[in-house]
PDB file of C-alpha atoms in Angstrom:
ATOM      1  CA  MET A  27     -35.670  11.186  -3.365  1.00  0.00           C
ATOM      2  CA  SER A  28     -33.757  11.500   0.151  1.00  0.00           C
ATOM      3  CA  TYR A  29     -31.538   9.340   1.968  1.00  0.00           C
ATOM      4  CA  HIS A  30     -30.349   9.069   5.427  1.00  0.00           C
ATOM      5  CA  ALA A  31     -26.955   7.284   6.568  1.00  0.00           C
ATOM      6  CA  LYS A  32     -27.364   4.100   8.246  1.00  0.00           C
ATOM      7  CA  LYS A  33     -25.473   3.208  11.167  1.00  0.00           C
ATOM      8  CA  SER A  34     -25.836  -0.724   9.950  1.00  0.00           C
ATOM      9  CA  TYR A  35     -23.629   0.019   7.037  1.00  0.00           C
ATOM     10  CA  GLY A  36     -20.805   2.763   8.709  1.00  0.00           C
ATOM     11  CA  GLN A  37     -22.155   5.238   6.522  1.00  0.00           C
ATOM     12  CA  HIS A  38     -20.662   8.556   6.847  1.00  0.00           C
ATOM     13  CA  PHE A  39     -21.175  10.697   3.216  1.00  0.00           C
ATOM     14  CA  LEU A  40     -18.400  13.002   2.172  1.00  0.00           C
ATOM     15  CA  ILE A  41     -19.850  16.372   1.506  1.00  0.00           C
ATOM     16  CA  GLN A  42     -17.333  18.875   1.202  1.00  0.00           C
ATOM     17  CA  SER A  43     -16.524  19.759  -2.611  1.00  0.00           C
ATOM     18  CA  THR A  44     -13.080  20.602  -2.345  1.00  0.00           C
ATOM     19  CA  MET A  45     -12.284  17.233  -0.766  1.00  0.00           C
ATOM     20  CA  ILE A  46     -14.582  15.810  -2.845  1.00  0.00           C
ATOM     21  CA  GLU A  47     -13.004  16.988  -6.047  1.00  0.00           C
ATOM     22  CA  LYS A  48      -9.537  16.543  -4.460  1.00  0.00           C
ATOM     23  CA  ILE A  49      -9.939  12.516  -4.464  1.00  0.00           C
ATOM     24  CA  ALA A  50     -11.458  12.490  -7.820  1.00  0.00           C
ATOM     25  CA  LYS A  51      -8.383  14.021  -9.470  1.00  0.00           C
ATOM     26  CA  LEU A  52      -5.892  11.684  -7.672  1.00  0.00           C
ATOM     27  CA  ILE A  53      -8.248   8.954  -9.081  1.00  0.00           C
ATOM     28  CA  LEU A  54      -8.665   9.952 -12.529  1.00  0.00           C
ATOM     29  CA  SER A  55      -4.674  11.239 -12.499  1.00  0.00           C
ATOM     30  CA  PHE A  56      -4.156   7.512 -12.775  1.00  0.00           C
ATOM     31  CA  SER A  57      -6.316   7.270 -16.517  1.00  0.00           C
ATOM     32  CA  SER A  58      -7.504   3.897 -15.817  1.00  0.00           C
ATOM     33  CA  LYS A  59     -10.349   2.402 -18.205  1.00  0.00           C
ATOM     34  CA  ASN A  60     -11.888   0.279 -15.676  1.00  0.00           C
ATOM     35  CA  VAL A  61     -12.843   1.532 -11.907  1.00  0.00           C
ATOM     36  CA  LEU A  62     -14.709   0.072  -9.098  1.00  0.00           C
ATOM     37  CA  GLU A  63     -15.936   2.508  -6.434  1.00  0.00           C
ATOM     38  CA  ILE A  64     -16.862   0.534  -3.316  1.00  0.00           C
ATOM     39  CA  GLY A  65     -19.552   2.028  -1.284  1.00  0.00           C
ATOM     40  CA  PRO A  66     -20.960   5.087  -3.047  1.00  0.00           C
ATOM     41  CA  GLY A  67     -22.699   6.253  -0.876  1.00  0.00           C
ATOM     42  CA  LYS A  68     -25.040   9.996  -2.338  1.00  0.00           C
ATOM     43  CA  ALA A  69     -22.685   9.413  -5.316  1.00  0.00           C
ATOM     44  CA  ALA A  70     -20.411  12.663  -4.411  1.00  0.00           C
ATOM     45  CA  LEU A  71     -17.570  10.862  -5.639  1.00  0.00           C
ATOM     46  CA  THR A  72     -19.498   8.915  -8.563  1.00  0.00           C
ATOM     47  CA  LYS A  73     -20.339  12.429 -10.131  1.00  0.00           C
ATOM     48  CA  GLU A  74     -16.786  13.795 -10.618  1.00  0.00           C
ATOM     49  CA  ILE A  75     -15.947  10.697 -12.019  1.00  0.00           C
ATOM     50  CA  ILE A  76     -18.768   8.068 -13.693  1.00  0.00           C
ATOM     51  CA  SER A  77     -18.162  10.475 -17.031  1.00  0.00           C
ATOM     52  CA  HIS A  78     -14.760  10.257 -17.475  1.00  0.00           C
ATOM     53  CA  ILE A  79     -13.778   6.229 -17.142  1.00  0.00           C
ATOM     54  CA  PRO A  80     -15.085   4.062 -20.083  1.00  0.00           C
ATOM     55  CA  GLU A  81     -16.201   1.156 -17.755  1.00  0.00           C
ATOM     56  CA  PHE A  82     -17.390   2.499 -14.426  1.00  0.00           C
ATOM     57  CA  LEU A  83     -18.647  -0.256 -11.612  1.00  0.00           C
ATOM     58  CA  ALA A  84     -20.234   0.733  -7.852  1.00  0.00           C
ATOM     59  CA  VAL A  85     -20.694  -1.934  -5.648  1.00  0.00           C
ATOM     60  CA  GLU A  86     -23.473  -1.038  -2.904  1.00  0.00           C
ATOM     61  CA  ALA A  87     -24.752  -3.133   0.192  1.00  0.00           C
ATOM     62  CA  ASP A  88     -27.498  -1.090   0.998  1.00  0.00           C
ATOM     63  CA  LYS A  89     -30.149  -1.983  -1.617  1.00  0.00           C
ATOM     64  CA  ASP A  90     -32.092   1.248  -0.591  1.00  0.00           C
ATOM     65  CA  MET A  91     -29.090   3.288  -1.769  1.00  0.00           C
ATOM     66  CA  ILE A  92     -28.944   1.054  -4.915  1.00  0.00           C
ATOM     67  CA  SER A  93     -32.850   2.743  -5.527  1.00  0.00           C
ATOM     68  CA  PHE A  94     -31.553   6.220  -4.968  1.00  0.00           C
ATOM     69  CA  LEU A  95     -28.372   5.652  -7.059  1.00  0.00           C
ATOM     70  CA  GLU A  96     -30.604   4.451 -10.123  1.00  0.00           C
ATOM     71  CA  ASN A  97     -33.047   7.281  -9.763  1.00  0.00           C
ATOM     72  CA  LEU A  98     -29.823   9.278  -9.958  1.00  0.00           C
ATOM     73  CA  PHE A  99     -28.467   8.111 -13.046  1.00  0.00           C
ATOM     74  CA  PRO A 100     -31.130   6.152 -14.794  1.00  0.00           C
ATOM     75  CA  ASP A 101     -28.784   6.070 -17.992  1.00  0.00           C
ATOM     76  CA  LYS A 102     -26.157   4.302 -15.795  1.00  0.00           C
ATOM     77  CA  LYS A 103     -28.595   1.512 -14.425  1.00  0.00           C
ATOM     78  CA  ASN A 104     -26.368  -1.495 -15.032  1.00  0.00           C
ATOM     79  CA  ASN A 105     -23.339   0.525 -14.007  1.00  0.00           C
ATOM     80  CA  PHE A 106     -24.726   0.019  -9.868  1.00  0.00           C
ATOM     81  CA  ILE A 107     -24.238  -3.658  -8.410  1.00  0.00           C
ATOM     82  CA  ALA A 108     -26.092  -4.887  -5.382  1.00  0.00           C
ATOM     83  CA  ALA A 109     -24.059  -6.417  -3.340  1.00  0.00           C
ATOM     84  CA  ASP A 110     -21.488  -6.852  -0.750  1.00  0.00           C
ATOM     85  CA  PHE A 111     -17.791  -5.925  -2.095  1.00  0.00           C
ATOM     86  CA  LEU A 112     -16.698  -8.848   0.562  1.00  0.00           C
ATOM     87  CA  LYS A 113     -18.602 -11.464  -1.081  1.00  0.00           C
ATOM     88  CA  LEU A 114     -18.542 -10.357  -5.070  1.00  0.00           C
ATOM     89  CA  ASN A 115     -17.012 -12.497  -7.535  1.00  0.00           C
ATOM     90  CA  ILE A 116     -14.113 -10.750  -8.628  1.00  0.00           C
ATOM     91  CA  GLU A 117     -13.859 -12.536 -11.724  1.00  0.00           C
ATOM     92  CA  SER A 118     -17.041 -11.781 -13.383  1.00  0.00           C
ATOM     93  CA  LEU A 119     -16.295  -7.967 -13.531  1.00  0.00           C
ATOM     94  CA  PHE A 120     -14.377  -6.120 -16.524  1.00  0.00           C
ATOM     95  CA  ASN A 121     -14.244  -8.945 -18.745  1.00  0.00           C
ATOM     96  CA  GLY A 122     -11.149 -10.092 -16.778  1.00  0.00           C
ATOM     97  CA  GLU A 123      -8.888  -7.042 -16.875  1.00  0.00           C
ATOM     98  CA  GLU A 124      -7.133  -4.929 -14.764  1.00  0.00           C
ATOM     99  CA  PHE A 125      -9.349  -2.072 -12.627  1.00  0.00           C
ATOM    100  CA  LEU A 126      -8.646   0.684 -10.289  1.00  0.00           C
ATOM    101  CA  LEU A 127     -10.089  -0.089  -6.759  1.00  0.00           C
ATOM    102  CA  CYS A 128     -11.229   3.440  -4.974  1.00  0.00           C
ATOM    103  CA  GLY A 129     -13.757   4.215  -2.677  1.00  0.00           C
ATOM    104  CA  ASN A 130     -15.045   6.057   0.973  1.00  0.00           C
ATOM    105  CA  PHE A 131     -14.821   2.338   2.337  1.00  0.00           C
ATOM    106  CA  PRO A 132     -16.910   1.403   5.255  1.00  0.00           C
ATOM    107  CA  TYR A 133     -14.609   1.750   8.885  1.00  0.00           C
ATOM    108  CA  ASN A 134     -15.780  -1.616   9.844  1.00  0.00           C
ATOM    109  CA  ILE A 135     -14.234  -3.625   7.008  1.00  0.00           C
ATOM    110  CA  SER A 136     -12.259  -1.645   5.384  1.00  0.00           C
ATOM    111  CA  SER A 137      -9.121  -4.002   6.426  1.00  0.00           C
ATOM    112  CA  GLN A 138     -10.992  -6.829   4.630  1.00  0.00           C
ATOM    113  CA  ILE A 139     -11.397  -4.980   1.555  1.00  0.00           C
ATOM    114  CA  VAL A 140      -7.778  -4.727   1.538  1.00  0.00           C
ATOM    115  CA  PHE A 141      -7.013  -8.522   2.272  1.00  0.00           C
ATOM    116  CA  LYS A 142      -9.426  -8.910  -0.635  1.00  0.00           C
ATOM    117  CA  ALA A 143      -7.494  -6.824  -2.854  1.00  0.00           C
ATOM    118  CA  LEU A 144      -4.912  -8.826  -1.745  1.00  0.00           C
ATOM    119  CA  ASP A 145      -6.177 -11.878  -2.828  1.00  0.00           C
ATOM    120  CA  ASN A 146      -7.192 -10.078  -6.206  1.00  0.00           C
ATOM    121  CA  ILE A 147      -3.485  -8.852  -7.163  1.00  0.00           C
ATOM    122  CA  GLU A 148      -3.448  -9.510 -10.579  1.00  0.00           C
ATOM    123  CA  ARG A 149      -6.805  -7.896 -11.008  1.00  0.00           C
ATOM    124  CA  ILE A 150      -6.279  -4.655  -9.109  1.00  0.00           C
ATOM    125  CA  PRO A 151      -2.481  -2.331 -10.107  1.00  0.00           C
ATOM    126  CA  VAL A 152      -3.923   0.707  -7.603  1.00  0.00           C
ATOM    127  CA  LEU A 153      -6.275   0.906  -4.613  1.00  0.00           C
ATOM    128  CA  ILE A 154      -7.092   4.108  -3.910  1.00  0.00           C
ATOM    129  CA  GLY A 155      -9.346   3.974  -0.544  1.00  0.00           C
ATOM    130  CA  MET A 156     -10.323   6.335   2.602  1.00  0.00           C
ATOM    131  CA  PHE A 157      -9.464   4.687   6.210  1.00  0.00           C
ATOM    132  CA  GLN A 158      -9.696   5.858   9.469  1.00  0.00           C
ATOM    133  CA  LYS A 159      -6.506   7.310   9.919  1.00  0.00           C
ATOM    134  CA  GLU A 160      -5.571   5.054  12.543  1.00  0.00           C
ATOM    135  CA  MET A 161      -5.969   2.456  10.192  1.00  0.00           C
ATOM    136  CA  ALA A 162      -4.195   3.769   7.061  1.00  0.00           C
ATOM    137  CA  GLN A 163      -1.093   4.335   9.324  1.00  0.00           C
ATOM    138  CA  ARG A 164      -1.021   0.968  10.221  1.00  0.00           C
ATOM    139  CA  ILE A 165      -1.330  -0.275   6.877  1.00  0.00           C
ATOM    140  CA  VAL A 166       2.059   1.610   5.842  1.00  0.00           C
ATOM    141  CA  SER A 167       3.896   1.187   8.870  1.00  0.00           C
ATOM    142  CA  PRO A 168       7.237   0.449   8.777  1.00  0.00           C
ATOM    143  CA  PRO A 169       9.397  -2.499  10.560  1.00  0.00           C
ATOM    144  CA  GLY A 170      10.240  -1.624  14.089  1.00  0.00           C
ATOM    145  CA  SER A 171       7.489   0.824  14.712  1.00  0.00           C
ATOM    146  CA  LYS A 172       4.633   0.630  16.810  1.00  0.00           C
ATOM    147  CA  ASP A 173       1.683   0.220  14.332  1.00  0.00           C
ATOM    148  CA  TYR A 174       3.516  -2.158  11.957  1.00  0.00           C
ATOM    149  CA  GLY A 175       1.892  -5.313  12.180  1.00  0.00           C
ATOM    150  CA  VAL A 176      -0.062  -8.110  10.508  1.00  0.00           C
ATOM    151  CA  ILE A 177      -1.407  -6.026   7.590  1.00  0.00           C
ATOM    152  CA  SER A 178       1.162  -4.082   7.593  1.00  0.00           C
ATOM    153  CA  ALA A 179       3.760  -6.698   6.861  1.00  0.00           C
ATOM    154  CA  ILE A 180       1.676  -8.769   4.050  1.00  0.00           C
ATOM    155  CA  THR A 181       0.436  -5.689   1.988  1.00  0.00           C
ATOM    156  CA  ALA A 182       4.015  -4.378   1.643  1.00  0.00           C
ATOM    157  CA  LEU A 183       4.475  -7.906  -0.040  1.00  0.00           C
ATOM    158  CA  TYR A 184       2.243  -6.590  -2.635  1.00  0.00           C
ATOM    159  CA  TYR A 185       1.591  -3.186  -3.116  1.00  0.00           C
ATOM    160  CA  SER A 186       3.734   0.220  -1.947  1.00  0.00           C
ATOM    161  CA  GLY A 187       1.720   2.061   0.176  1.00  0.00           C
ATOM    162  CA  LYS A 188       1.037   6.117   0.760  1.00  0.00           C
ATOM    163  CA  LEU A 189      -0.783   8.073   2.879  1.00  0.00           C
ATOM    164  CA  GLU A 190      -1.877  11.053   0.440  1.00  0.00           C
ATOM    165  CA  PHE A 191      -3.976  13.382   2.900  1.00  0.00           C
ATOM    166  CA  ASP A 192      -6.204  13.251   6.023  1.00  0.00           C
ATOM    167  CA  ILE A 193      -9.853  14.509   6.437  1.00  0.00           C
ATOM    168  CA  GLY A 194     -11.575  15.652   9.039  1.00  0.00           C
ATOM    169  CA  PRO A 195     -15.051  14.717  10.647  1.00  0.00           C
ATOM    170  CA  SER A 196     -16.345  18.295   9.427  1.00  0.00           C
ATOM    171  CA  ASN A 197     -16.127  17.009   5.973  1.00  0.00           C
ATOM    172  CA  PHE A 198     -18.733  13.973   6.753  1.00  0.00           C
ATOM    173  CA  GLN A 199     -22.380  13.688   7.234  1.00  0.00           C
ATOM    174  CA  PRO A 200     -22.851  12.471   9.966  1.00  0.00           C
ATOM    175  CA  ALA A 201     -19.540  13.021  11.641  1.00  0.00           C
ATOM    176  CA  PRO A 202     -17.507  10.277  12.834  1.00  0.00           C
ATOM    177  CA  LYS A 203     -15.570  10.322  15.622  1.00  0.00           C
ATOM    178  CA  VAL A 204     -12.211  10.338  14.108  1.00  0.00           C
ATOM    179  CA  MET A 205      -9.982  11.581  11.531  1.00  0.00           C
ATOM    180  CA  SER A 206      -9.984   9.882   8.032  1.00  0.00           C
ATOM    181  CA  SER A 207      -6.804   9.863   5.797  1.00  0.00           C
ATOM    182  CA  ILE A 208      -7.151   8.653   1.550  1.00  0.00           C
ATOM    183  CA  LEU A 209      -4.021   6.249   1.009  1.00  0.00           C
ATOM    184  CA  VAL A 210      -3.327   5.187  -2.374  1.00  0.00           C
ATOM    185  CA  LEU A 211      -1.492   1.256  -2.576  1.00  0.00           C
ATOM    186  CA  LYS A 212       0.098   0.427  -5.917  1.00  0.00           C
ATOM    187  CA  ARG A 213       1.013  -3.040  -6.729  1.00  0.00           C
ATOM    188  CA  ASN A 214       4.876  -3.681  -6.582  1.00  0.00           C
ATOM    189  CA  GLU A 215       6.758  -4.630  -9.806  1.00  0.00           C
ATOM    190  CA  ASN A 216       7.290  -8.000  -8.681  1.00  0.00           C
ATOM    191  CA  ILE A 217       4.842  -9.624  -6.748  1.00  0.00           C
ATOM    192  CA  ILE A 218       5.198 -13.072  -4.773  1.00  0.00           C
ATOM    193  CA  SER A 219       3.741 -15.959  -6.359  1.00  0.00           C
ATOM    194  CA  ILE A 220       0.229 -17.217  -5.585  1.00  0.00           C
ATOM    195  CA  GLN A 221       2.108 -20.496  -4.096  1.00  0.00           C
ATOM    196  CA  GLU A 222       4.342 -18.793  -2.064  1.00  0.00           C
ATOM    197  CA  ARG A 223       1.350 -16.485  -0.318  1.00  0.00           C
ATOM    198  CA  LYS A 224      -0.211 -18.881   1.530  1.00  0.00           C
ATOM    199  CA  ARG A 225       2.594 -19.691   3.370  1.00  0.00           C
ATOM    200  CA  VAL A 226       3.659 -16.374   3.673  1.00  0.00           C
ATOM    201  CA  ARG A 227       0.736 -14.906   5.052  1.00  0.00           C
ATOM    202  CA  THR A 228       0.551 -18.094   7.541  1.00  0.00           C
ATOM    203  CA  LEU A 229       3.998 -17.160   8.745  1.00  0.00           C
ATOM    204  CA  ILE A 230       3.296 -13.471   9.578  1.00  0.00           C
ATOM    205  CA  LYS A 231       0.083 -14.085  11.288  1.00  0.00           C
ATOM    206  CA  THR A 232       1.638 -17.015  13.599  1.00  0.00           C
ATOM    207  CA  SER A 233       4.764 -15.024  14.192  1.00  0.00           C
ATOM    208  CA  PHE A 234       2.695 -11.467  15.504  1.00  0.00           C
ATOM    209  CA  LEU A 235       0.137 -14.041  17.371  1.00  0.00           C
ATOM    210  CA  HIS A 236       1.887 -12.735  20.805  1.00  0.00           C
ATOM    211  CA  ARG A 237       3.191  -9.661  19.643  1.00  0.00           C
ATOM    212  CA  ARG A 238       5.758  -9.227  23.181  1.00  0.00           C
ATOM    213  CA  LYS A 239       6.724 -12.716  22.437  1.00  0.00           C
ATOM    214  CA  THR A 240      10.051 -13.450  20.379  1.00  0.00           C
ATOM    215  CA  LEU A 241       9.926 -15.625  17.072  1.00  0.00           C
ATOM    216  CA  ARG A 242      11.008 -18.163  19.071  1.00  0.00           C
ATOM    217  CA  ASN A 243       8.465 -19.165  21.234  1.00  0.00           C
ATOM    218  CA  ASN A 244       5.171 -18.175  18.266  1.00  0.00           C
ATOM    219  CA  LEU A 245       6.651 -20.127  15.681  1.00  0.00           C
ATOM    220  CA  LYS A 246       6.999 -23.468  17.846  1.00  0.00           C
ATOM    221  CA  SER A 247       3.882 -24.209  17.077  1.00  0.00           C
ATOM    222  CA  ILE A 248       3.823 -24.182  13.366  1.00  0.00           C
ATOM    223  CA  LEU A 249       7.642 -25.909  12.816  1.00  0.00           C
ATOM    224  CA  ILE A 250       8.084 -29.222  11.968  1.00  0.00           C
ATOM    225  CA  ASP A 251      11.804 -28.793  12.329  1.00  0.00           C
ATOM    226  CA  LYS A 252      12.194 -26.442  15.954  1.00  0.00           C
ATOM    227  CA  SER A 253      16.008 -26.952  16.536  1.00  0.00           C
ATOM    228  CA  ILE A 254      15.997 -24.042  14.288  1.00  0.00           C
ATOM    229  CA  LEU A 255      14.701 -21.368  16.691  1.00  0.00           C
ATOM    230  CA  ASP A 256      17.649 -21.708  18.760  1.00  0.00           C
ATOM    231  CA  GLU A 257      19.265 -19.727  16.623  1.00  0.00           C
ATOM    232  CA  PRO A 258      19.832 -16.305  18.071  1.00  0.00           C
ATOM    233  CA  TYR A 259      18.361 -14.715  15.104  1.00  0.00           C
ATOM    234  CA  TYR A 260      14.343 -15.763  16.505  1.00  0.00           C
ATOM    235  CA  ASN A 261      15.082 -13.924  19.837  1.00  0.00           C
ATOM    236  CA  GLN A 262      13.713 -10.973  17.835  1.00  0.00           C
ATOM    237  CA  ARG A 263      10.225  -9.939  18.078  1.00  0.00           C
ATOM    238  CA  ALA A 264       7.503  -9.789  14.693  1.00  0.00           C
ATOM    239  CA  GLU A 265       7.683  -6.260  14.522  1.00  0.00           C
ATOM    240  CA  GLU A 266      11.499  -6.384  14.506  1.00  0.00           C
ATOM    241  CA  ILE A 267      10.898  -8.718  11.201  1.00  0.00           C
ATOM    242  CA  SER A 268      10.928  -6.329   7.579  1.00  0.00           C
ATOM    243  CA  PRO A 269       8.254  -8.025   5.055  1.00  0.00           C
ATOM    244  CA  MET A 270      11.163  -9.312   2.867  1.00  0.00           C
ATOM    245  CA  GLU A 271      12.793 -11.027   5.329  1.00  0.00           C
ATOM    246  CA  TYR A 272       9.361 -13.199   6.240  1.00  0.00           C
ATOM    247  CA  LEU A 273       9.775 -14.042   2.399  1.00  0.00           C
ATOM    248  CA  ARG A 274      13.009 -15.230   3.330  1.00  0.00           C
ATOM    249  CA  LEU A 275      12.073 -17.051   6.048  1.00  0.00           C
ATOM    250  CA  SER A 276       8.515 -18.598   4.330  1.00  0.00           C
ATOM    251  CA  ARG A 277      10.867 -20.040   1.714  1.00  0.00           C
ATOM    252  CA  GLU A 278      13.467 -21.502   3.828  1.00  0.00           C
ATOM    253  CA  LEU A 279      11.351 -22.608   7.130  1.00  0.00           C
ATOM    254  CA  ASN A 280       9.982 -26.289   7.103  1.00  0.00           C
ATOM    255  CA  PHE A 281       6.130 -26.131   8.297  1.00  0.00           C
TER     256      PHE A 281
END
């Protein structure tokens, strides 16, 4: 049974065996009992890891792809979930245990995948994903850099990130027009409480609302006591503030 990539699902299948083996080795190095793969595609990566993981699941939104996978792994049909990961009920997976999240993520929803992982941080200690290189760099960008933004600041409060290696377009079929990167996110030892997450996200998103404006201008809309904005500190722009500073501000400011 053959299968061709669909543009509507942002499918670009990894075909270069050396790269596939390199990613598989990285995933298996974490010795995770439970692994969830997003968008298994033609199972290039799945083939390398499925037999080494005690509890393996893969979620695939394309129903035709599910049929392809079930034919490829007839004795493991229950390992494949026909669903959109963004709508998937994480609570129903692996009996509530932690799991490693991995995959060749569709580039058009990769940032949403990261935010869903952040929302389920207690369950996902490690994320290993293939991203468009530009997005991967943005996720791990430090304060003060041109790529530092909302996703950088929020992610750093939950995970420590590292770009492992790049993958060129020729390694895919069909070839994308951009470079790709493998990004590893490891959960921080101390993560912020559930109660604080909504506040700090609101603060960060509001701070970056108009990137070239100062905190004073951007935060006016949410602060109850605006007098604090008269302090020189609020002359800074959002990209100058570290993730931990945002956390401190979310605890101190009244909004």
